[in-house]
Amino acid sequence: MRTKIGLLFFIATLIVSCNSNSDFDEYVALPKSAWHRTNTIQFTFPVNDSINKKNLFINLRNNKDYEYSNLFLITQMNFPDGQVIVDTLEYDMADVTGKFLGQGFSDIKENKLFYKENITFPSTGDYTFKVRQAMRKNGEVQGIEELEGITHVGFRIEKTQ
């Protein structure tokens, strides 16, 4: 009995310590595991530290219904002073053999994608991060209406080590 309590305490401590370097970590579940072209995911978060460096991540969970080896995203960061930064990003989602990248033992893979590395926020206040998918099939102008296989979209801010 004592060993079980000790093991439970160790696991709980491990879980808490794994997330101790996180300043913000939030997910949005996508309806029907599909990301509609017009569905912009938004995260609003407070910044109280404009001195220490941070790493920013886009977290994605995908399942076996995701048909592509890459992913294009359009991001927008809104600053408290009104400044806006827009980026178009591409991420690999599978290796050359077609095996999904990311972590996970089941059909769901968790992808922790770098958005910005070693940045300091210029000022304190509320920031808003927006992200939408920008996938299209080769040779087509119109984007993919329903990008199937993306189950969750998240945003995470971590303190640098």
mmCIF file with all atom_site columns, C-alpha atoms in Angstrom:
data_model
loop_
_atom_site.group_PDB
_atom_site.id
_atom_site.type_symbol
_atom_site.label_atom_id
_atom_site.label_alt_id
_atom_site.label_comp_id
_atom_site.label_asym_id
_atom_site.label_entity_id
_atom_site.label_seq_id
_atom_site.pdbx_PDB_ins_code
_atom_site.Cartn_x
_atom_site.Cartn_y
_atom_site.Cartn_z
_atom_site.occupancy
_atom_site.B_iso_or_equiv
_atom_site.pdbx_formal_charge
_atom_site.auth_seq_id
_atom_site.auth_comp_id
_atom_site.auth_asym_id
_atom_site.auth_atom_id
_atom_site.pdbx_PDB_model_num
ATOM 1   C CA . MET A 1 1   ? 0.000   0.000  0.000   1.00 0.00 ? 1   MET A CA 1
ATOM 2   C CA . ARG A 1 2   ? 2.823   2.368  0.879   1.00 0.00 ? 2   ARG A CA 1
ATOM 3   C CA . THR A 1 3   ? 4.535   1.709  -2.453  1.00 0.00 ? 3   THR A CA 1
ATOM 4   C CA . LYS A 1 4   ? 1.329   2.511  -4.361  1.00 0.00 ? 4   LYS A CA 1
ATOM 5   C CA . ILE A 1 5   ? 0.955   5.831  -2.557  1.00 0.00 ? 5   ILE A CA 1
ATOM 6   C CA . GLY A 1 6   ? 4.606   6.646  -3.240  1.00 0.00 ? 6   GLY A CA 1
ATOM 7   C CA . LEU A 1 7   ? 4.209   5.772  -6.908  1.00 0.00 ? 7   LEU A CA 1
ATOM 8   C CA . LEU A 1 8   ? 1.030   7.864  -7.171  1.00 0.00 ? 8   LEU A CA 1
ATOM 9   C CA . PHE A 1 9   ? 2.803   10.820 -5.532  1.00 0.00 ? 9   PHE A CA 1
ATOM 10  C CA . PHE A 1 10  ? 5.755   10.439 -7.942  1.00 0.00 ? 10  PHE A CA 1
ATOM 11  C CA . ILE A 1 11  ? 3.475   10.387 -11.005 1.00 0.00 ? 11  ILE A CA 1
ATOM 12  C CA . ALA A 1 12  ? 1.520   13.428 -9.781  1.00 0.00 ? 12  ALA A CA 1
ATOM 13  C CA . THR A 1 13  ? 4.761   15.325 -9.170  1.00 0.00 ? 13  THR A CA 1
ATOM 14  C CA . LEU A 1 14  ? 6.031   14.380 -12.630 1.00 0.00 ? 14  LEU A CA 1
ATOM 15  C CA . ILE A 1 15  ? 2.849   15.622 -14.299 1.00 0.00 ? 15  ILE A CA 1
ATOM 16  C CA . VAL A 1 16  ? 2.932   18.938 -12.453 1.00 0.00 ? 16  VAL A CA 1
ATOM 17  C CA . SER A 1 17  ? 6.653   19.464 -13.113 1.00 0.00 ? 17  SER A CA 1
ATOM 18  C CA . CYS A 1 18  ? 6.226   18.790 -16.850 1.00 0.00 ? 18  CYS A CA 1
ATOM 19  C CA . ASN A 1 19  ? 3.867   21.742 -17.166 1.00 0.00 ? 19  ASN A CA 1
ATOM 20  C CA . SER A 1 20  ? 5.694   24.114 -14.805 1.00 0.00 ? 20  SER A CA 1
ATOM 21  C CA . ASN A 1 21  ? 7.467   25.880 -17.678 1.00 0.00 ? 21  ASN A CA 1
ATOM 22  C CA . SER A 1 22  ? 4.186   26.670 -19.424 1.00 0.00 ? 22  SER A CA 1
ATOM 23  C CA . ASP A 1 23  ? 2.795   30.216 -19.276 1.00 0.00 ? 23  ASP A CA 1
ATOM 24  C CA . PHE A 1 24  ? -0.218  29.414 -21.466 1.00 0.00 ? 24  PHE A CA 1
ATOM 25  C CA . ASP A 1 25  ? -1.587  26.160 -22.888 1.00 0.00 ? 25  ASP A CA 1
ATOM 26  C CA . GLU A 1 26  ? -5.045  25.901 -24.425 1.00 0.00 ? 26  GLU A CA 1
ATOM 27  C CA . TYR A 1 27  ? -6.780  23.711 -27.013 1.00 0.00 ? 27  TYR A CA 1
ATOM 28  C CA . VAL A 1 28  ? -9.891  24.050 -29.149 1.00 0.00 ? 28  VAL A CA 1
ATOM 29  C CA . ALA A 1 29  ? -11.677 20.895 -30.341 1.00 0.00 ? 29  ALA A CA 1
ATOM 30  C CA . LEU A 1 30  ? -12.777 20.998 -33.970 1.00 0.00 ? 30  LEU A CA 1
ATOM 31  C CA . PRO A 1 31  ? -16.289 19.822 -34.799 1.00 0.00 ? 31  PRO A CA 1
ATOM 32  C CA . LYS A 1 32  ? -16.383 16.514 -36.686 1.00 0.00 ? 32  LYS A CA 1
ATOM 33  C CA . SER A 1 33  ? -12.546 16.395 -36.653 1.00 0.00 ? 33  SER A CA 1
ATOM 34  C CA . ALA A 1 34  ? -12.454 18.771 -39.617 1.00 0.00 ? 34  ALA A CA 1
ATOM 35  C CA . TRP A 1 35  ? -11.056 22.281 -39.933 1.00 0.00 ? 35  TRP A CA 1
ATOM 36  C CA . HIS A 1 36  ? -13.264 24.442 -42.150 1.00 0.00 ? 36  HIS A CA 1
ATOM 37  C CA . ARG A 1 37  ? -11.471 26.951 -44.369 1.00 0.00 ? 37  ARG A CA 1
ATOM 38  C CA . THR A 1 38  ? -13.228 29.914 -42.721 1.00 0.00 ? 38  THR A CA 1
ATOM 39  C CA . ASN A 1 39  ? -12.813 28.668 -39.130 1.00 0.00 ? 39  ASN A CA 1
ATOM 40  C CA . THR A 1 40  ? -10.188 30.916 -37.541 1.00 0.00 ? 40  THR A CA 1
ATOM 41  C CA . ILE A 1 41  ? -9.129  29.623 -34.133 1.00 0.00 ? 41  ILE A CA 1
ATOM 42  C CA . GLN A 1 42  ? -8.408  32.382 -31.625 1.00 0.00 ? 42  GLN A CA 1
ATOM 43  C CA . PHE A 1 43  ? -6.536  32.437 -28.318 1.00 0.00 ? 43  PHE A CA 1
ATOM 44  C CA . THR A 1 44  ? -6.353  35.496 -26.067 1.00 0.00 ? 44  THR A CA 1
ATOM 45  C CA . PHE A 1 45  ? -3.743  35.468 -23.337 1.00 0.00 ? 45  PHE A CA 1
ATOM 46  C CA . PRO A 1 46  ? -2.250  37.936 -20.859 1.00 0.00 ? 46  PRO A CA 1
ATOM 47  C CA . VAL A 1 47  ? 1.454   38.764 -20.917 1.00 0.00 ? 47  VAL A CA 1
ATOM 48  C CA . ASN A 1 48  ? 2.840   39.947 -17.594 1.00 0.00 ? 48  ASN A CA 1
ATOM 49  C CA . ASP A 1 49  ? 6.521   39.385 -18.398 1.00 0.00 ? 49  ASP A CA 1
ATOM 50  C CA . SER A 1 50  ? 8.203   41.541 -21.056 1.00 0.00 ? 50  SER A CA 1
ATOM 51  C CA . ILE A 1 51  ? 11.750  40.601 -20.018 1.00 0.00 ? 51  ILE A CA 1
ATOM 52  C CA . ASN A 1 52  ? 12.235  36.824 -20.184 1.00 0.00 ? 52  ASN A CA 1
ATOM 53  C CA . LYS A 1 53  ? 12.414  34.890 -23.455 1.00 0.00 ? 53  LYS A CA 1
ATOM 54  C CA . LYS A 1 54  ? 9.592   32.533 -24.482 1.00 0.00 ? 54  LYS A CA 1
ATOM 55  C CA . ASN A 1 55  ? 8.974   29.825 -27.067 1.00 0.00 ? 55  ASN A CA 1
ATOM 56  C CA . LEU A 1 56  ? 5.592   29.816 -28.800 1.00 0.00 ? 56  LEU A CA 1
ATOM 57  C CA . PHE A 1 57  ? 4.055   26.653 -30.232 1.00 0.00 ? 57  PHE A CA 1
ATOM 58  C CA . ILE A 1 58  ? 1.061   25.681 -32.329 1.00 0.00 ? 58  ILE A CA 1
ATOM 59  C CA . ASN A 1 59  ? -0.178  22.326 -31.082 1.00 0.00 ? 59  ASN A CA 1
ATOM 60  C CA . LEU A 1 60  ? -2.192  20.104 -33.404 1.00 0.00 ? 60  LEU A CA 1
ATOM 61  C CA . ARG A 1 61  ? -3.807  16.742 -32.937 1.00 0.00 ? 61  ARG A CA 1
ATOM 62  C CA . ASN A 1 62  ? -4.552  14.789 -36.078 1.00 0.00 ? 62  ASN A CA 1
ATOM 63  C CA . ASN A 1 63  ? -5.980  11.354 -36.737 1.00 0.00 ? 63  ASN A CA 1
ATOM 64  C CA . LYS A 1 64  ? -5.607  8.839  -39.579 1.00 0.00 ? 64  LYS A CA 1
ATOM 65  C CA . ASP A 1 65  ? -8.136  10.774 -41.702 1.00 0.00 ? 65  ASP A CA 1
ATOM 66  C CA . TYR A 1 66  ? -5.547  13.495 -42.373 1.00 0.00 ? 66  TYR A CA 1
ATOM 67  C CA . GLU A 1 67  ? -4.588  12.938 -46.028 1.00 0.00 ? 67  GLU A CA 1
ATOM 68  C CA . TYR A 1 68  ? -1.565  15.195 -46.472 1.00 0.00 ? 68  TYR A CA 1
ATOM 69  C CA . SER A 1 69  ? 2.141   15.137 -45.634 1.00 0.00 ? 69  SER A CA 1
ATOM 70  C CA . ASN A 1 70  ? 2.263   18.856 -44.865 1.00 0.00 ? 70  ASN A CA 1
ATOM 71  C CA . LEU A 1 71  ? 0.106   21.652 -43.487 1.00 0.00 ? 71  LEU A CA 1
ATOM 72  C CA . PHE A 1 72  ? -0.120  25.333 -44.426 1.00 0.00 ? 72  PHE A CA 1
ATOM 73  C CA . LEU A 1 73  ? -1.309  27.796 -41.794 1.00 0.00 ? 73  LEU A CA 1
ATOM 74  C CA . ILE A 1 74  ? -1.904  31.530 -41.720 1.00 0.00 ? 74  ILE A CA 1
ATOM 75  C CA . THR A 1 75  ? -1.296  33.074 -38.314 1.00 0.00 ? 75  THR A CA 1
ATOM 76  C CA . GLN A 1 76  ? -1.977  36.496 -36.902 1.00 0.00 ? 76  GLN A CA 1
ATOM 77  C CA . MET A 1 77  ? -0.621  37.927 -33.651 1.00 0.00 ? 77  MET A CA 1
ATOM 78  C CA . ASN A 1 78  ? -2.374  41.026 -32.315 1.00 0.00 ? 78  ASN A CA 1
ATOM 79  C CA . PHE A 1 79  ? -0.419  43.099 -29.788 1.00 0.00 ? 79  PHE A CA 1
ATOM 80  C CA . PRO A 1 80  ? -1.952  45.281 -27.051 1.00 0.00 ? 80  PRO A CA 1
ATOM 81  C CA . ASP A 1 81  ? -0.720  48.444 -28.849 1.00 0.00 ? 81  ASP A CA 1
ATOM 82  C CA . GLY A 1 82  ? -2.572  47.526 -32.062 1.00 0.00 ? 82  GLY A CA 1
ATOM 83  C CA . GLN A 1 83  ? 0.408   46.097 -33.958 1.00 0.00 ? 83  GLN A CA 1
ATOM 84  C CA . VAL A 1 84  ? -0.424  43.003 -36.038 1.00 0.00 ? 84  VAL A CA 1
ATOM 85  C CA . ILE A 1 85  ? 1.975   40.375 -37.417 1.00 0.00 ? 85  ILE A CA 1
ATOM 86  C CA . VAL A 1 86  ? 0.738   37.921 -40.082 1.00 0.00 ? 86  VAL A CA 1
ATOM 87  C CA . ASP A 1 87  ? 2.711   34.832 -41.124 1.00 0.00 ? 87  ASP A CA 1
ATOM 88  C CA . THR A 1 88  ? 2.175   32.028 -43.629 1.00 0.00 ? 88  THR A CA 1
ATOM 89  C CA . LEU A 1 89  ? 3.724   28.817 -42.317 1.00 0.00 ? 89  LEU A CA 1
ATOM 90  C CA . GLU A 1 90  ? 4.299   25.301 -43.612 1.00 0.00 ? 90  GLU A CA 1
ATOM 91  C CA . TYR A 1 91  ? 4.833   22.258 -41.392 1.00 0.00 ? 91  TYR A CA 1
ATOM 92  C CA . ASP A 1 92  ? 5.661   18.640 -42.201 1.00 0.00 ? 92  ASP A CA 1
ATOM 93  C CA . MET A 1 93  ? 3.007   16.271 -40.860 1.00 0.00 ? 93  MET A CA 1
ATOM 94  C CA . ALA A 1 94  ? 4.442   12.979 -42.199 1.00 0.00 ? 94  ALA A CA 1
ATOM 95  C CA . ASP A 1 95  ? 7.835   11.588 -43.121 1.00 0.00 ? 95  ASP A CA 1
ATOM 96  C CA . VAL A 1 96  ? 8.834   10.469 -46.644 1.00 0.00 ? 96  VAL A CA 1
ATOM 97  C CA . THR A 1 97  ? 7.246   7.045  -46.080 1.00 0.00 ? 97  THR A CA 1
ATOM 98  C CA . GLY A 1 98  ? 3.900   8.607  -45.148 1.00 0.00 ? 98  GLY A CA 1
ATOM 99  C CA . LYS A 1 99  ? 4.184   7.851  -41.434 1.00 0.00 ? 99  LYS A CA 1
ATOM 100 C CA . PHE A 1 100 ? 2.698   10.638 -39.327 1.00 0.00 ? 100 PHE A CA 1
ATOM 101 C CA . LEU A 1 101 ? 5.089   12.706 -37.265 1.00 0.00 ? 101 LEU A CA 1
ATOM 102 C CA . GLY A 1 102 ? 4.212   13.701 -33.730 1.00 0.00 ? 102 GLY A CA 1
ATOM 103 C CA . GLN A 1 103 ? 3.728   11.841 -30.487 1.00 0.00 ? 103 GLN A CA 1
ATOM 104 C CA . GLY A 1 104 ? 1.122   9.228  -29.642 1.00 0.00 ? 104 GLY A CA 1
ATOM 105 C CA . PHE A 1 105 ? 0.558   5.492  -29.642 1.00 0.00 ? 105 PHE A CA 1
ATOM 106 C CA . SER A 1 106 ? -2.984  5.504  -31.007 1.00 0.00 ? 106 SER A CA 1
ATOM 107 C CA . ASP A 1 107 ? -4.491  6.908  -34.201 1.00 0.00 ? 107 ASP A CA 1
ATOM 108 C CA . ILE A 1 108 ? -4.221  10.404 -32.683 1.00 0.00 ? 108 ILE A CA 1
ATOM 109 C CA . LYS A 1 109 ? -0.870  12.166 -33.111 1.00 0.00 ? 109 LYS A CA 1
ATOM 110 C CA . GLU A 1 110 ? 0.117   15.237 -31.140 1.00 0.00 ? 110 GLU A CA 1
ATOM 111 C CA . ASN A 1 111 ? 2.283   17.737 -33.020 1.00 0.00 ? 111 ASN A CA 1
ATOM 112 C CA . LYS A 1 112 ? 4.128   20.504 -31.173 1.00 0.00 ? 112 LYS A CA 1
ATOM 113 C CA . LEU A 1 113 ? 5.060   22.950 -33.939 1.00 0.00 ? 113 LEU A CA 1
ATOM 114 C CA . PHE A 1 114 ? 7.419   25.878 -33.334 1.00 0.00 ? 114 PHE A CA 1
ATOM 115 C CA . TYR A 1 115 ? 5.763   29.211 -34.084 1.00 0.00 ? 115 TYR A CA 1
ATOM 116 C CA . LYS A 1 116 ? 8.305   31.652 -32.582 1.00 0.00 ? 116 LYS A CA 1
ATOM 117 C CA . GLU A 1 117 ? 11.518  30.791 -30.758 1.00 0.00 ? 117 GLU A CA 1
ATOM 118 C CA . ASN A 1 118 ? 13.335  32.773 -28.035 1.00 0.00 ? 118 ASN A CA 1
ATOM 119 C CA . ILE A 1 119 ? 11.165  35.857 -28.265 1.00 0.00 ? 119 ILE A CA 1
ATOM 120 C CA . THR A 1 120 ? 10.391  38.497 -25.689 1.00 0.00 ? 120 THR A CA 1
ATOM 121 C CA . PHE A 1 121 ? 7.034   40.197 -25.732 1.00 0.00 ? 121 PHE A CA 1
ATOM 122 C CA . PRO A 1 122 ? 7.618   43.949 -26.198 1.00 0.00 ? 122 PRO A CA 1
ATOM 123 C CA . SER A 1 123 ? 4.985   44.989 -23.659 1.00 0.00 ? 123 SER A CA 1
ATOM 124 C CA . THR A 1 124 ? 2.598   43.600 -21.105 1.00 0.00 ? 124 THR A CA 1
ATOM 125 C CA . GLY A 1 125 ? -1.120  43.311 -21.760 1.00 0.00 ? 125 GLY A CA 1
ATOM 126 C CA . ASP A 1 126 ? -3.560  41.078 -23.598 1.00 0.00 ? 126 ASP A CA 1
ATOM 127 C CA . TYR A 1 127 ? -2.403  39.508 -26.865 1.00 0.00 ? 127 TYR A CA 1
ATOM 128 C CA . THR A 1 128 ? -4.503  37.575 -29.364 1.00 0.00 ? 128 THR A CA 1
ATOM 129 C CA . PHE A 1 129 ? -3.197  34.745 -31.529 1.00 0.00 ? 129 PHE A CA 1
ATOM 130 C CA . LYS A 1 130 ? -5.297  33.608 -34.507 1.00 0.00 ? 130 LYS A CA 1
ATOM 131 C CA . VAL A 1 131 ? -4.664  30.661 -36.794 1.00 0.00 ? 131 VAL A CA 1
ATOM 132 C CA . ARG A 1 132 ? -6.468  29.184 -39.803 1.00 0.00 ? 132 ARG A CA 1
ATOM 133 C CA . GLN A 1 133 ? -5.660  26.428 -42.230 1.00 0.00 ? 133 GLN A CA 1
ATOM 134 C CA . ALA A 1 134 ? -4.619  27.420 -45.760 1.00 0.00 ? 134 ALA A CA 1
ATOM 135 C CA . MET A 1 135 ? -4.485  24.043 -47.502 1.00 0.00 ? 135 MET A CA 1
ATOM 136 C CA . ARG A 1 136 ? -5.280  23.612 -51.168 1.00 0.00 ? 136 ARG A CA 1
ATOM 137 C CA . LYS A 1 137 ? -4.860  20.802 -53.639 1.00 0.00 ? 137 LYS A CA 1
ATOM 138 C CA . ASN A 1 138 ? -2.114  21.086 -56.259 1.00 0.00 ? 138 ASN A CA 1
ATOM 139 C CA . GLY A 1 139 ? -3.166  23.212 -59.206 1.00 0.00 ? 139 GLY A CA 1
ATOM 140 C CA . GLU A 1 140 ? -6.329  24.521 -57.512 1.00 0.00 ? 140 GLU A CA 1
ATOM 141 C CA . VAL A 1 141 ? -6.934  28.118 -56.507 1.00 0.00 ? 141 VAL A CA 1
ATOM 142 C CA . GLN A 1 142 ? -9.708  27.479 -53.999 1.00 0.00 ? 142 GLN A CA 1
ATOM 143 C CA . GLY A 1 143 ? -8.663  26.249 -50.582 1.00 0.00 ? 143 GLY A CA 1
ATOM 144 C CA . ILE A 1 144 ? -9.868  22.964 -49.117 1.00 0.00 ? 144 ILE A CA 1
ATOM 145 C CA . GLU A 1 145 ? -13.278 23.627 -47.551 1.00 0.00 ? 145 GLU A CA 1
ATOM 146 C CA . GLU A 1 146 ? -13.133 20.909 -44.867 1.00 0.00 ? 146 GLU A CA 1
ATOM 147 C CA . LEU A 1 147 ? -9.653  19.743 -43.899 1.00 0.00 ? 147 LEU A CA 1
ATOM 148 C CA . GLU A 1 148 ? -10.431 16.353 -42.394 1.00 0.00 ? 148 GLU A CA 1
ATOM 149 C CA . GLY A 1 149 ? -8.343  14.678 -39.720 1.00 0.00 ? 149 GLY A CA 1
ATOM 150 C CA . ILE A 1 150 ? -7.441  17.675 -37.533 1.00 0.00 ? 150 ILE A CA 1
ATOM 151 C CA . THR A 1 151 ? -9.153  17.101 -34.190 1.00 0.00 ? 151 THR A CA 1
ATOM 152 C CA . HIS A 1 152 ? -7.709  19.868 -31.989 1.00 0.00 ? 152 HIS A CA 1
ATOM 153 C CA . VAL A 1 153 ? -5.770  23.102 -32.410 1.00 0.00 ? 153 VAL A CA 1
ATOM 154 C CA . GLY A 1 154 ? -3.802  24.534 -29.513 1.00 0.00 ? 154 GLY A CA 1
ATOM 155 C CA . PHE A 1 155 ? -1.459  27.326 -28.594 1.00 0.00 ? 155 PHE A CA 1
ATOM 156 C CA . ARG A 1 156 ? 1.288   27.093 -25.971 1.00 0.00 ? 156 ARG A CA 1
ATOM 157 C CA . ILE A 1 157 ? 3.779   29.545 -24.495 1.00 0.00 ? 157 ILE A CA 1
ATOM 158 C CA . GLU A 1 158 ? 6.772   28.132 -22.637 1.00 0.00 ? 158 GLU A CA 1
ATOM 159 C CA . LYS A 1 159 ? 9.535   29.762 -20.653 1.00 0.00 ? 159 LYS A CA 1
ATOM 160 C CA . THR A 1 160 ? 12.941  29.099 -22.200 1.00 0.00 ? 160 THR A CA 1
ATOM 161 C CA . GLN A 1 161 ? 15.485  27.128 -20.200 1.00 0.00 ? 161 GLN A CA 1
#
